Amino acid sequence: MRYELPRLPYEYDELEPFIDTTTMKIHHQKYHQTYVDGLNKSLEKIGAASHPKYISSILSELTSIPEFGRNDINFFGGGFENHRLFWETMTPGGEGKPIRKLENAIDVYFNNFESFKKIFLEKAISIQGSGWCWLVFNQTYNKIEIITTQNQDSPWTVQKTPLLGLDVWEHAYYLKYQNRRSDYVKTWWNVVNWDYVENRFEELPI
Ligand code: MN
């Protein structure tokens, strides 16, 4: 399959005032498009333009990719899939907090939603340079946890299922927040689509 730029489930201006229209446009049309094109090219380069598996499966067994193409698949494939999920986990007028099964899991592993958000913020601002902060499901230990990844590394490459991820590359927030990454993280909760995140959690094969 050839990967294509996915459509956003909302308009570019609908996450205002939390994420500005210009940032959304450039982020989607320019940055995400670059990852789409790079992924298609990287697959061609290793002779797997029609790889039978979807990118998240490929990322979870990266060592099956020939070494000369592995970095590119990791970077562009991660970039493609990280952003695809990022758009889906946001919505105008986010619901504020989880209220179903995931709420209980958050209480178990983080005490409560407020302390979950506090830990998430600490981890997100601790990332040196570019990366992502994630709420993931750890398939080995059957638990949810917060992790960070550098650059476009995907949680799939470490056998963790991403439930919710925040892009903390400067391109995601610099126009509106400049160096204030923590303001961006705190504000972002206003647009998180918890209904979508909770569905992902409930669909896990556990
Ligand atoms: Mn990005």
PDB file of C-alpha atoms and ligand atoms in Angstrom:
ATOM      1  CA  MET A   1       0.000   0.000   0.000  1.00  0.00           C
ATOM      2  CA  ARG A   2       1.005   3.589  -0.526  1.00  0.00           C
ATOM      3  CA  TYR A   3       0.546   5.755   2.504  1.00  0.00           C
ATOM      4  CA  GLU A   4      -1.401   8.974   2.152  1.00  0.00           C
ATOM      5  CA  LEU A   5      -1.850  12.042   4.284  1.00  0.00           C
ATOM      6  CA  PRO A   6      -4.907  11.305   6.439  1.00  0.00           C
ATOM      7  CA  ARG A   7      -7.671  13.888   6.623  1.00  0.00           C
ATOM      8  CA  LEU A   8      -8.113  15.690   9.895  1.00  0.00           C
ATOM      9  CA  PRO A   9     -11.360  14.874  11.715  1.00  0.00           C
ATOM     10  CA  TYR A  10     -11.902  18.651  12.226  1.00  0.00           C
ATOM     11  CA  GLU A  11     -10.987  21.938  10.558  1.00  0.00           C
ATOM     12  CA  TYR A  12      -7.591  23.602  11.031  1.00  0.00           C
ATOM     13  CA  ASP A  13      -9.088  26.432  13.098  1.00  0.00           C
ATOM     14  CA  GLU A  14     -11.235  24.288  15.365  1.00  0.00           C
ATOM     15  CA  LEU A  15      -8.615  23.649  18.047  1.00  0.00           C
ATOM     16  CA  GLU A  16      -8.293  27.393  18.640  1.00  0.00           C
ATOM     17  CA  PRO A  17      -7.425  29.014  20.943  1.00  0.00           C
ATOM     18  CA  PHE A  18      -5.412  26.099  22.330  1.00  0.00           C
ATOM     19  CA  ILE A  19      -3.614  25.174  19.113  1.00  0.00           C
ATOM     20  CA  ASP A  20      -3.500  27.925  16.515  1.00  0.00           C
ATOM     21  CA  THR A  21      -4.658  27.562  12.908  1.00  0.00           C
ATOM     22  CA  THR A  22      -1.281  28.282  11.295  1.00  0.00           C
ATOM     23  CA  THR A  23       0.491  25.689  13.411  1.00  0.00           C
ATOM     24  CA  MET A  24      -2.162  23.098  12.584  1.00  0.00           C
ATOM     25  CA  LYS A  25      -1.920  23.823   8.849  1.00  0.00           C
ATOM     26  CA  ILE A  26       1.862  23.685   8.639  1.00  0.00           C
ATOM     27  CA  HIS A  27       2.033  20.697  10.965  1.00  0.00           C
ATOM     28  CA  HIS A  28      -0.442  18.680   8.907  1.00  0.00           C
ATOM     29  CA  GLN A  29       0.212  19.834   5.339  1.00  0.00           C
ATOM     30  CA  LYS A  30       3.988  20.189   5.520  1.00  0.00           C
ATOM     31  CA  TYR A  31       5.422  18.133   8.362  1.00  0.00           C
ATOM     32  CA  HIS A  32       3.062  15.177   8.258  1.00  0.00           C
ATOM     33  CA  GLN A  33       3.242  15.130   4.436  1.00  0.00           C
ATOM     34  CA  THR A  34       7.024  14.864   4.727  1.00  0.00           C
ATOM     35  CA  TYR A  35       6.680  11.752   6.891  1.00  0.00           C
ATOM     36  CA  VAL A  36       4.146  10.260   4.472  1.00  0.00           C
ATOM     37  CA  ASP A  37       6.455  10.783   1.490  1.00  0.00           C
ATOM     38  CA  GLY A  38       9.499   9.641   3.447  1.00  0.00           C
ATOM     39  CA  LEU A  39       7.757   6.436   4.521  1.00  0.00           C
ATOM     40  CA  ASN A  40       6.718   5.569   0.956  1.00  0.00           C
ATOM     41  CA  LYS A  41      10.256   6.248  -0.259  1.00  0.00           C
ATOM     42  CA  SER A  42      11.844   4.251   2.556  1.00  0.00           C
ATOM     43  CA  LEU A  43       9.657   1.239   1.770  1.00  0.00           C
ATOM     44  CA  GLU A  44      10.566   1.505  -1.920  1.00  0.00           C
ATOM     45  CA  LYS A  45      14.246   1.710  -1.009  1.00  0.00           C
ATOM     46  CA  ILE A  46      14.131  -1.682   0.690  1.00  0.00           C
ATOM     47  CA  GLY A  47      11.989  -3.165  -2.083  1.00  0.00           C
ATOM     48  CA  ALA A  48       8.882  -3.353   0.065  1.00  0.00           C
ATOM     49  CA  ALA A  49       6.642  -0.703  -1.520  1.00  0.00           C
ATOM     50  CA  SER A  50       3.695  -3.090  -1.001  1.00  0.00           C
ATOM     51  CA  HIS A  51       4.676  -4.446   2.378  1.00  0.00           C
ATOM     52  CA  PRO A  52       1.769  -6.658   3.517  1.00  0.00           C
ATOM     53  CA  LYS A  53       1.826  -5.346   7.073  1.00  0.00           C
ATOM     54  CA  TYR A  54       0.598  -2.005   8.376  1.00  0.00           C
ATOM     55  CA  ILE A  55       3.323   0.334   9.640  1.00  0.00           C
ATOM     56  CA  SER A  56       2.600  -0.225  13.349  1.00  0.00           C
ATOM     57  CA  SER A  57       3.307  -3.963  12.880  1.00  0.00           C
ATOM     58  CA  ILE A  58       6.449  -3.208  10.893  1.00  0.00           C
ATOM     59  CA  LEU A  59       7.648  -0.889  13.665  1.00  0.00           C
ATOM     60  CA  SER A  60       7.062  -3.557  16.300  1.00  0.00           C
ATOM     61  CA  GLU A  61       9.458  -5.889  14.463  1.00  0.00           C
ATOM     62  CA  LEU A  62      11.959  -3.409  13.092  1.00  0.00           C
ATOM     63  CA  THR A  63      14.789  -5.935  13.054  1.00  0.00           C
ATOM     64  CA  SER A  64      13.014  -7.702  10.175  1.00  0.00           C
ATOM     65  CA  ILE A  65      13.840  -4.634   8.045  1.00  0.00           C
ATOM     66  CA  PRO A  66      17.218  -4.726   6.266  1.00  0.00           C
ATOM     67  CA  GLU A  67      19.711  -2.734   8.256  1.00  0.00           C
ATOM     68  CA  PHE A  68      20.411  -0.170   5.533  1.00  0.00           C
ATOM     69  CA  GLY A  69      16.778   0.934   5.556  1.00  0.00           C
ATOM     70  CA  ARG A  70      15.938   0.540   9.219  1.00  0.00           C
ATOM     71  CA  ASN A  71      16.651   4.091  10.406  1.00  0.00           C
ATOM     72  CA  ASP A  72      14.488   5.591   7.671  1.00  0.00           C
ATOM     73  CA  ILE A  73      11.557   3.273   8.377  1.00  0.00           C
ATOM     74  CA  ASN A  74      11.905   4.048  12.081  1.00  0.00           C
ATOM     75  CA  PHE A  75      11.945   7.813  11.502  1.00  0.00           C
ATOM     76  CA  PHE A  76       9.409   8.250   8.718  1.00  0.00           C
ATOM     77  CA  GLY A  77       7.182   5.338   9.714  1.00  0.00           C
ATOM     78  CA  GLY A  78       7.151   6.540  13.299  1.00  0.00           C
ATOM     79  CA  GLY A  79       6.529  10.094  12.091  1.00  0.00           C
ATOM     80  CA  PHE A  80       3.643   8.956   9.930  1.00  0.00           C
ATOM     81  CA  GLU A  81       1.919   6.846  12.568  1.00  0.00           C
ATOM     82  CA  ASN A  82       2.631   9.136  15.538  1.00  0.00           C
ATOM     83  CA  HIS A  83       0.981  12.062  13.759  1.00  0.00           C
ATOM     84  CA  ARG A  84      -1.938  10.005  12.457  1.00  0.00           C
ATOM     85  CA  LEU A  85      -2.756   9.071  16.042  1.00  0.00           C
ATOM     86  CA  PHE A  86      -2.064  12.593  17.324  1.00  0.00           C
ATOM     87  CA  TRP A  87      -4.777  14.102  15.060  1.00  0.00           C
ATOM     88  CA  GLU A  88      -7.292  11.458  16.063  1.00  0.00           C
ATOM     89  CA  THR A  89      -6.741  11.937  19.779  1.00  0.00           C
ATOM     90  CA  MET A  90      -7.662  15.607  19.602  1.00  0.00           C
ATOM     91  CA  THR A  91     -11.069  17.190  19.182  1.00  0.00           C
ATOM     92  CA  PRO A  92     -12.650  20.603  19.492  1.00  0.00           C
ATOM     93  CA  GLY A  93     -14.164  20.858  22.961  1.00  0.00           C
ATOM     94  CA  GLY A  94     -12.366  17.868  24.516  1.00  0.00           C
ATOM     95  CA  GLU A  95     -14.293  16.018  27.194  1.00  0.00           C
ATOM     96  CA  GLY A  96     -11.853  16.968  29.945  1.00  0.00           C
ATOM     97  CA  LYS A  97     -11.177  13.583  31.464  1.00  0.00           C
ATOM     98  CA  PRO A  98     -11.636   9.844  31.106  1.00  0.00           C
ATOM     99  CA  ILE A  99     -14.828   8.507  32.676  1.00  0.00           C
ATOM    100  CA  ARG A 100     -14.907   4.818  31.784  1.00  0.00           C
ATOM    101  CA  LYS A 101     -12.555   1.842  32.260  1.00  0.00           C
ATOM    102  CA  LEU A 102      -9.489   3.984  31.631  1.00  0.00           C
ATOM    103  CA  GLU A 103     -10.422   6.254  34.533  1.00  0.00           C
ATOM    104  CA  ASN A 104     -10.108   3.273  36.869  1.00  0.00           C
ATOM    105  CA  ALA A 105      -6.771   2.247  35.365  1.00  0.00           C
ATOM    106  CA  ILE A 106      -5.440   5.780  35.799  1.00  0.00           C
ATOM    107  CA  ASP A 107      -6.550   5.763  39.437  1.00  0.00           C
ATOM    108  CA  VAL A 108      -4.786   2.433  39.977  1.00  0.00           C
ATOM    109  CA  TYR A 109      -1.466   3.419  38.406  1.00  0.00           C
ATOM    110  CA  PHE A 110      -1.349   7.196  39.048  1.00  0.00           C
ATOM    111  CA  ASN A 111      -3.653   7.673  42.077  1.00  0.00           C
ATOM    112  CA  ASN A 112      -5.910  10.094  40.264  1.00  0.00           C
ATOM    113  CA  PHE A 113      -6.300  12.089  37.073  1.00  0.00           C
ATOM    114  CA  GLU A 114      -4.650  15.201  38.489  1.00  0.00           C
ATOM    115  CA  SER A 115      -1.494  13.360  39.491  1.00  0.00           C
ATOM    116  CA  PHE A 116      -1.495  11.552  36.124  1.00  0.00           C
ATOM    117  CA  LYS A 117      -1.463  14.941  34.376  1.00  0.00           C
ATOM    118  CA  LYS A 118       1.287  16.184  36.688  1.00  0.00           C
ATOM    119  CA  ILE A 119       3.550  13.226  35.904  1.00  0.00           C
ATOM    120  CA  PHE A 120       2.777  13.521  32.193  1.00  0.00           C
ATOM    121  CA  LEU A 121       3.776  17.203  32.283  1.00  0.00           C
ATOM    122  CA  GLU A 122       7.023  16.474  34.123  1.00  0.00           C
ATOM    123  CA  LYS A 123       7.979  13.805  31.602  1.00  0.00           C
ATOM    124  CA  ALA A 124       6.975  15.937  28.605  1.00  0.00           C
ATOM    125  CA  ILE A 125       9.072  18.904  29.677  1.00  0.00           C
ATOM    126  CA  SER A 126      12.034  16.671  30.553  1.00  0.00           C
ATOM    127  CA  ILE A 127      12.478  15.543  26.926  1.00  0.00           C
ATOM    128  CA  GLN A 128      15.746  16.982  25.630  1.00  0.00           C
ATOM    129  CA  GLY A 129      15.294  18.237  22.102  1.00  0.00           C
ATOM    130  CA  SER A 130      12.502  16.707  20.035  1.00  0.00           C
ATOM    131  CA  GLY A 131      10.236  13.832  20.951  1.00  0.00           C
ATOM    132  CA  TRP A 132       6.901  12.603  22.190  1.00  0.00           C
ATOM    133  CA  CYS A 133       5.290  11.952  25.559  1.00  0.00           C
ATOM    134  CA  TRP A 134       2.900   8.985  25.671  1.00  0.00           C
ATOM    135  CA  LEU A 135       0.296   7.162  27.640  1.00  0.00           C
ATOM    136  CA  VAL A 136       0.861   3.584  26.523  1.00  0.00           C
ATOM    137  CA  PHE A 137      -0.262   0.084  27.282  1.00  0.00           C
ATOM    138  CA  ASN A 138       2.696  -2.112  28.199  1.00  0.00           C
ATOM    139  CA  GLN A 139       2.000  -5.474  26.560  1.00  0.00           C
ATOM    140  CA  THR A 140       4.640  -7.286  28.599  1.00  0.00           C
ATOM    141  CA  TYR A 141       3.327  -6.282  32.006  1.00  0.00           C
ATOM    142  CA  ASN A 142      -0.325  -5.627  31.121  1.00  0.00           C
ATOM    143  CA  LYS A 143      -0.352  -2.139  32.540  1.00  0.00           C
ATOM    144  CA  ILE A 144      -0.637   1.465  31.443  1.00  0.00           C
ATOM    145  CA  GLU A 145       2.343   3.777  31.835  1.00  0.00           C
ATOM    146  CA  ILE A 146       3.774   7.107  30.728  1.00  0.00           C
ATOM    147  CA  ILE A 147       6.867   6.980  28.538  1.00  0.00           C
ATOM    148  CA  THR A 148       8.788   9.381  26.332  1.00  0.00           C
ATOM    149  CA  THR A 149      10.444   8.734  22.998  1.00  0.00           C
ATOM    150  CA  GLN A 150      13.086  10.728  21.130  1.00  0.00           C
ATOM    151  CA  ASN A 151      12.537  12.221  17.685  1.00  0.00           C
ATOM    152  CA  GLN A 152       9.926  10.121  15.848  1.00  0.00           C
ATOM    153  CA  ASP A 153      10.562   6.854  17.701  1.00  0.00           C
ATOM    154  CA  SER A 154       7.311   4.974  18.141  1.00  0.00           C
ATOM    155  CA  PRO A 155       6.154   3.086  21.262  1.00  0.00           C
ATOM    156  CA  TRP A 156       5.416   0.168  18.918  1.00  0.00           C
ATOM    157  CA  THR A 157       9.181  -0.391  18.551  1.00  0.00           C
ATOM    158  CA  VAL A 158       9.383  -1.201  22.282  1.00  0.00           C
ATOM    159  CA  GLN A 159       6.249  -3.405  22.278  1.00  0.00           C
ATOM    160  CA  LYS A 160       4.026  -0.754  23.793  1.00  0.00           C
ATOM    161  CA  THR A 161       0.672   0.276  22.389  1.00  0.00           C
ATOM    162  CA  PRO A 162       0.254   4.047  22.179  1.00  0.00           C
ATOM    163  CA  LEU A 163      -3.071   5.221  23.585  1.00  0.00           C
ATOM    164  CA  LEU A 164      -2.383   8.956  23.624  1.00  0.00           C
ATOM    165  CA  GLY A 165       0.683  10.872  22.506  1.00  0.00           C
ATOM    166  CA  LEU A 166       1.787  14.473  22.643  1.00  0.00           C
ATOM    167  CA  ASP A 167       4.122  15.894  20.034  1.00  0.00           C
ATOM    168  CA  VAL A 168       6.695  18.093  21.787  1.00  0.00           C
ATOM    169  CA  TRP A 169       8.769  18.970  18.747  1.00  0.00           C
ATOM    170  CA  GLU A 170       9.021  22.751  18.599  1.00  0.00           C
ATOM    171  CA  HIS A 171       7.147  22.718  15.273  1.00  0.00           C
ATOM    172  CA  ALA A 172       4.074  21.610  17.253  1.00  0.00           C
ATOM    173  CA  TYR A 173       3.909  24.683  19.469  1.00  0.00           C
ATOM    174  CA  TYR A 174       6.590  27.289  18.813  1.00  0.00           C
ATOM    175  CA  LEU A 175       4.471  29.871  16.927  1.00  0.00           C
ATOM    176  CA  LYS A 176       2.050  30.269  19.810  1.00  0.00           C
ATOM    177  CA  TYR A 177       4.039  29.177  22.862  1.00  0.00           C
ATOM    178  CA  GLN A 178       7.682  29.881  21.864  1.00  0.00           C
ATOM    179  CA  ASN A 179       9.912  28.408  24.587  1.00  0.00           C
ATOM    180  CA  ARG A 180       6.996  27.762  26.985  1.00  0.00           C
ATOM    181  CA  ARG A 181       6.594  24.038  26.419  1.00  0.00           C
ATOM    182  CA  SER A 182       4.918  23.548  29.794  1.00  0.00           C
ATOM    183  CA  ASP A 183       2.130  26.022  28.876  1.00  0.00           C
ATOM    184  CA  TYR A 184       1.567  24.069  25.669  1.00  0.00           C
ATOM    185  CA  VAL A 185       1.323  20.775  27.571  1.00  0.00           C
ATOM    186  CA  LYS A 186      -1.047  22.185  30.200  1.00  0.00           C
ATOM    187  CA  THR A 187      -3.257  23.768  27.543  1.00  0.00           C
ATOM    188  CA  TRP A 188      -3.347  20.671  25.361  1.00  0.00           C
ATOM    189  CA  TRP A 189      -5.602  18.826  27.837  1.00  0.00           C
ATOM    190  CA  ASN A 190      -8.418  21.079  26.591  1.00  0.00           C
ATOM    191  CA  VAL A 191      -8.451  19.341  23.226  1.00  0.00           C
ATOM    192  CA  VAL A 192      -7.815  15.710  24.154  1.00  0.00           C
ATOM    193  CA  ASN A 193     -10.446  13.360  22.772  1.00  0.00           C
ATOM    194  CA  TRP A 194     -10.809  11.045  25.761  1.00  0.00           C
ATOM    195  CA  ASP A 195     -13.699   9.215  24.165  1.00  0.00           C
ATOM    196  CA  TYR A 196     -11.358   8.110  21.373  1.00  0.00           C
ATOM    197  CA  VAL A 197      -8.534   7.263  23.799  1.00  0.00           C
ATOM    198  CA  GLU A 198     -10.889   5.222  25.974  1.00  0.00           C
ATOM    199  CA  ASN A 199     -12.106   3.307  22.934  1.00  0.00           C
ATOM    200  CA  ARG A 200      -8.500   2.418  22.080  1.00  0.00           C
ATOM    201  CA  PHE A 201      -7.963   1.193  25.627  1.00  0.00           C
ATOM    202  CA  GLU A 202     -11.144  -0.877  25.597  1.00  0.00           C
ATOM    203  CA  GLU A 203     -10.274  -2.458  22.248  1.00  0.00           C
ATOM    204  CA  LEU A 204      -6.958  -3.832  23.563  1.00  0.00           C
ATOM    205  CA  PRO A 205      -6.767  -7.638  23.399  1.00  0.00           C
ATOM    206  CA  ILE A 206      -6.461  -8.191  27.148  1.00  0.00           C
TER     207      ILE A 206
HETATM  208 MN    MN B   1       4.996  16.917  14.601  1.00  0.00          MN
END
